[in-house]
GROMACS .gro file of C-alpha atoms in nm:
model
  161
    1UNK     CA    1  -2.327   1.538   1.755
    2UNK     CA    2  -2.327   1.602   1.362
    3UNK     CA    3  -2.109   1.910   1.283
    4UNK     CA    4  -2.212   2.057   0.998
    5UNK     CA    5  -1.896   2.033   0.709
    6UNK     CA    6  -1.735   1.682   0.868
    7UNK     CA    7  -1.786   1.515   0.558
    8UNK     CA    8  -1.678   1.733   0.260
    9UNK     CA    9  -1.433   1.699   0.056
   10UNK     CA   10  -1.148   1.948   0.238
   11UNK     CA   11  -1.302   1.740   0.571
   12UNK     CA   12  -1.174   1.415   0.380
   13UNK     CA   13  -0.873   1.554   0.281
   14UNK     CA   14  -0.786   1.726   0.614
   15UNK     CA   15  -0.821   1.376   0.740
   16UNK     CA   16  -0.615   1.216   0.482
   17UNK     CA   17  -0.332   1.440   0.491
   18UNK     CA   18  -0.380   1.353   0.935
   19UNK     CA   19  -0.297   1.047   0.856
   20UNK     CA   20  -0.024   1.098   0.622
   21UNK     CA   21   0.124   1.280   0.944
   22UNK     CA   22   0.001   1.006   1.186
   23UNK     CA   23   0.180   0.724   0.981
   24UNK     CA   24   0.484   0.977   0.922
   25UNK     CA   25   0.523   0.963   1.296
   26UNK     CA   26   0.510   0.631   1.333
   27UNK     CA   27   0.142   0.654   1.480
   28UNK     CA   28  -0.020   0.377   1.255
   29UNK     CA   29  -0.238   0.316   1.578
   30UNK     CA   30  -0.387   0.694   1.533
   31UNK     CA   31  -0.356   0.708   1.130
   32UNK     CA   32  -0.573   0.425   1.044
   33UNK     CA   33  -0.877   0.587   1.176
   34UNK     CA   34  -0.824   0.874   1.012
   35UNK     CA   35  -0.717   0.732   0.682
   36UNK     CA   36  -1.018   0.523   0.721
   37UNK     CA   37  -1.262   0.835   0.792
   38UNK     CA   38  -1.144   0.987   0.533
   39UNK     CA   39  -1.169   0.727   0.270
   40UNK     CA   40  -1.526   0.734   0.322
   41UNK     CA   41  -1.550   1.119   0.308
   42UNK     CA   42  -1.363   1.100  -0.041
   43UNK     CA   43  -1.543   0.812  -0.211
   44UNK     CA   44  -1.891   1.014  -0.193
   45UNK     CA   45  -1.749   1.305  -0.366
   46UNK     CA   46  -1.574   1.202  -0.594
   47UNK     CA   47  -1.575   0.830  -0.614
   48UNK     CA   48  -1.390   0.444  -0.514
   49UNK     CA   49  -1.167   0.475  -0.896
   50UNK     CA   50  -1.077   0.851  -0.826
   51UNK     CA   51  -0.691   0.831  -0.814
   52UNK     CA   52  -0.680   1.068  -0.433
   53UNK     CA   53  -0.915   0.789  -0.309
   54UNK     CA   54  -0.695   0.457  -0.400
   55UNK     CA   55  -0.377   0.703  -0.230
   56UNK     CA   56  -0.534   0.715   0.091
   57UNK     CA   57  -0.645   0.350   0.032
   58UNK     CA   58  -0.319   0.285  -0.045
   59UNK     CA   59  -0.162   0.493   0.284
   60UNK     CA   60  -0.395   0.286   0.537
   61UNK     CA   61  -0.302   0.010   0.374
   62UNK     CA   62   0.029   0.053   0.417
   63UNK     CA   63  -0.024   0.173   0.826
   64UNK     CA   64  -0.243  -0.122   0.894
   65UNK     CA   65   0.081  -0.344   0.732
   66UNK     CA   66   0.304  -0.116   0.957
   67UNK     CA   67  -0.022  -0.164   1.243
   68UNK     CA   68   0.092  -0.615   1.217
   69UNK     CA   69  -0.330  -0.556   1.044
   70UNK     CA   70  -0.164  -0.819   0.770
   71UNK     CA   71  -0.483  -0.973   0.580
   72UNK     CA   72  -0.667  -0.577   0.610
   73UNK     CA   73  -0.378  -0.427   0.515
   74UNK     CA   74  -0.321  -0.732   0.181
   75UNK     CA   75  -0.659  -0.716   0.089
   76UNK     CA   76  -0.700  -0.301   0.032
   77UNK     CA   77  -0.357  -0.383  -0.106
   78UNK     CA   78  -0.493  -0.631  -0.357
   79UNK     CA   79  -0.785  -0.453  -0.446
   80UNK     CA   80  -0.596  -0.117  -0.506
   81UNK     CA   81  -0.425  -0.292  -0.725
   82UNK     CA   82  -0.713  -0.464  -0.980
   83UNK     CA   83  -0.907  -0.153  -0.988
   84UNK     CA   84  -0.552   0.102  -1.108
   85UNK     CA   85  -0.497  -0.198  -1.350
   86UNK     CA   86  -0.776  -0.255  -1.459
   87UNK     CA   87  -0.762   0.169  -1.589
   88UNK     CA   88  -0.453   0.178  -1.597
   89UNK     CA   89  -0.266  -0.124  -1.751
   90UNK     CA   90  -0.075  -0.355  -1.658
   91UNK     CA   91   0.257  -0.142  -1.627
   92UNK     CA   92   0.137   0.210  -1.559
   93UNK     CA   93   0.381   0.282  -1.289
   94UNK     CA   94   0.149   0.346  -0.958
   95UNK     CA   95   0.003  -0.056  -1.037
   96UNK     CA   96   0.382  -0.109  -1.035
   97UNK     CA   97   0.414   0.091  -0.632
   98UNK     CA   98   0.153  -0.024  -0.596
   99UNK     CA   99   0.287  -0.447  -0.647
  100UNK     CA  100   0.573  -0.342  -0.446
  101UNK     CA  101   0.395  -0.212  -0.190
  102UNK     CA  102   0.198  -0.572  -0.210
  103UNK     CA  103   0.475  -0.696  -0.159
  104UNK     CA  104   0.599  -0.507   0.106
  105UNK     CA  105   0.285  -0.616   0.347
  106UNK     CA  106   0.330  -0.996   0.214
  107UNK     CA  107   0.690  -0.988   0.362
  108UNK     CA  108   0.675  -0.828   0.662
  109UNK     CA  109   0.370  -1.094   0.684
  110UNK     CA  110   0.594  -1.345   0.592
  111UNK     CA  111   0.434  -1.498   0.336
  112UNK     CA  112   0.803  -1.462   0.086
  113UNK     CA  113   0.709  -1.647  -0.172
  114UNK     CA  114   0.401  -1.422  -0.264
  115UNK     CA  115   0.635  -1.064  -0.142
  116UNK     CA  116   0.930  -1.219  -0.436
  117UNK     CA  117   0.652  -1.268  -0.701
  118UNK     CA  118   0.527  -0.907  -0.680
  119UNK     CA  119   0.875  -0.720  -0.565
  120UNK     CA  120   0.947  -0.946  -0.895
  121UNK     CA  121   0.705  -0.777  -1.125
  122UNK     CA  122   0.731  -0.445  -0.945
  123UNK     CA  123   1.104  -0.434  -1.007
  124UNK     CA  124   1.145  -0.552  -1.412
  125UNK     CA  125   0.806  -0.348  -1.479
  126UNK     CA  126   1.046  -0.006  -1.320
  127UNK     CA  127   1.310  -0.194  -1.485
  128UNK     CA  128   1.143  -0.084  -1.821
  129UNK     CA  129   0.960   0.172  -1.763
  130UNK     CA  130   1.128   0.504  -1.950
  131UNK     CA  131   1.008   0.733  -1.698
  132UNK     CA  132   1.083   0.521  -1.364
  133UNK     CA  133   1.196   0.662  -1.083
  134UNK     CA  134   1.580   0.518  -0.974
  135UNK     CA  135   1.461   0.563  -0.619
  136UNK     CA  136   1.144   0.313  -0.629
  137UNK     CA  137   1.352   0.048  -0.877
  138UNK     CA  138   1.585   0.076  -0.623
  139UNK     CA  139   1.412   0.026  -0.359
  140UNK     CA  140   1.191  -0.270  -0.552
  141UNK     CA  141   1.580  -0.433  -0.620
  142UNK     CA  142   1.633  -0.346  -0.194
  143UNK     CA  143   1.309  -0.569  -0.091
  144UNK     CA  144   1.338  -0.880  -0.282
  145UNK     CA  145   1.677  -0.936  -0.205
  146UNK     CA  146   1.575  -0.909   0.130
  147UNK     CA  147   1.343  -1.130   0.109
  148UNK     CA  148   1.523  -1.315  -0.140
  149UNK     CA  149   1.737  -1.351   0.181
  150UNK     CA  150   1.455  -1.446   0.402
  151UNK     CA  151   1.400  -1.721   0.158
  152UNK     CA  152   1.733  -1.887   0.167
  153UNK     CA  153   1.751  -1.844   0.611
  154UNK     CA  154   1.400  -2.000   0.641
  155UNK     CA  155   1.538  -2.295   0.438
  156UNK     CA  156   1.843  -2.283   0.622
  157UNK     CA  157   1.645  -2.361   0.911
  158UNK     CA  158   1.403  -2.682   0.763
  159UNK     CA  159   1.691  -2.768   0.669
  160UNK     CA  160   1.823  -2.790   1.035
  161UNK     CA  161   1.471  -2.888   1.218
   0.00000   0.00000   0.00000
């Protein structure tokens, strides 16, 4: 039975916050449906290109990646990236952070070459941004190092076979 008010904007925001809380507890299986419900509500009230809707979708994708739903996470982040690039330009901080998040998901899925390309784009853009947050730049730099190490290990394993 459908309760009154369960699809109003505040309900969508509350579901987003609940998803954040569950993801913060590493309960990604429970966070994902909350983000998905929030997405439907936020899109209905704010539209698909609204910053709040995109943030929810990004958090959904990160939860999917952590829950090893890599294809869904990659698809979601690439859609978000395309929207943000079109609306904000290639060097906006939210575009660069989407590149960083996409690199994390791709690396988790073992797509290291693609991950390195997105991590490099994020790091280069963050380094060039005058208002770049230092922590984000450090994370992008560390991710690149980890991906490069994984690529090196993969090459060593292939050579040993």
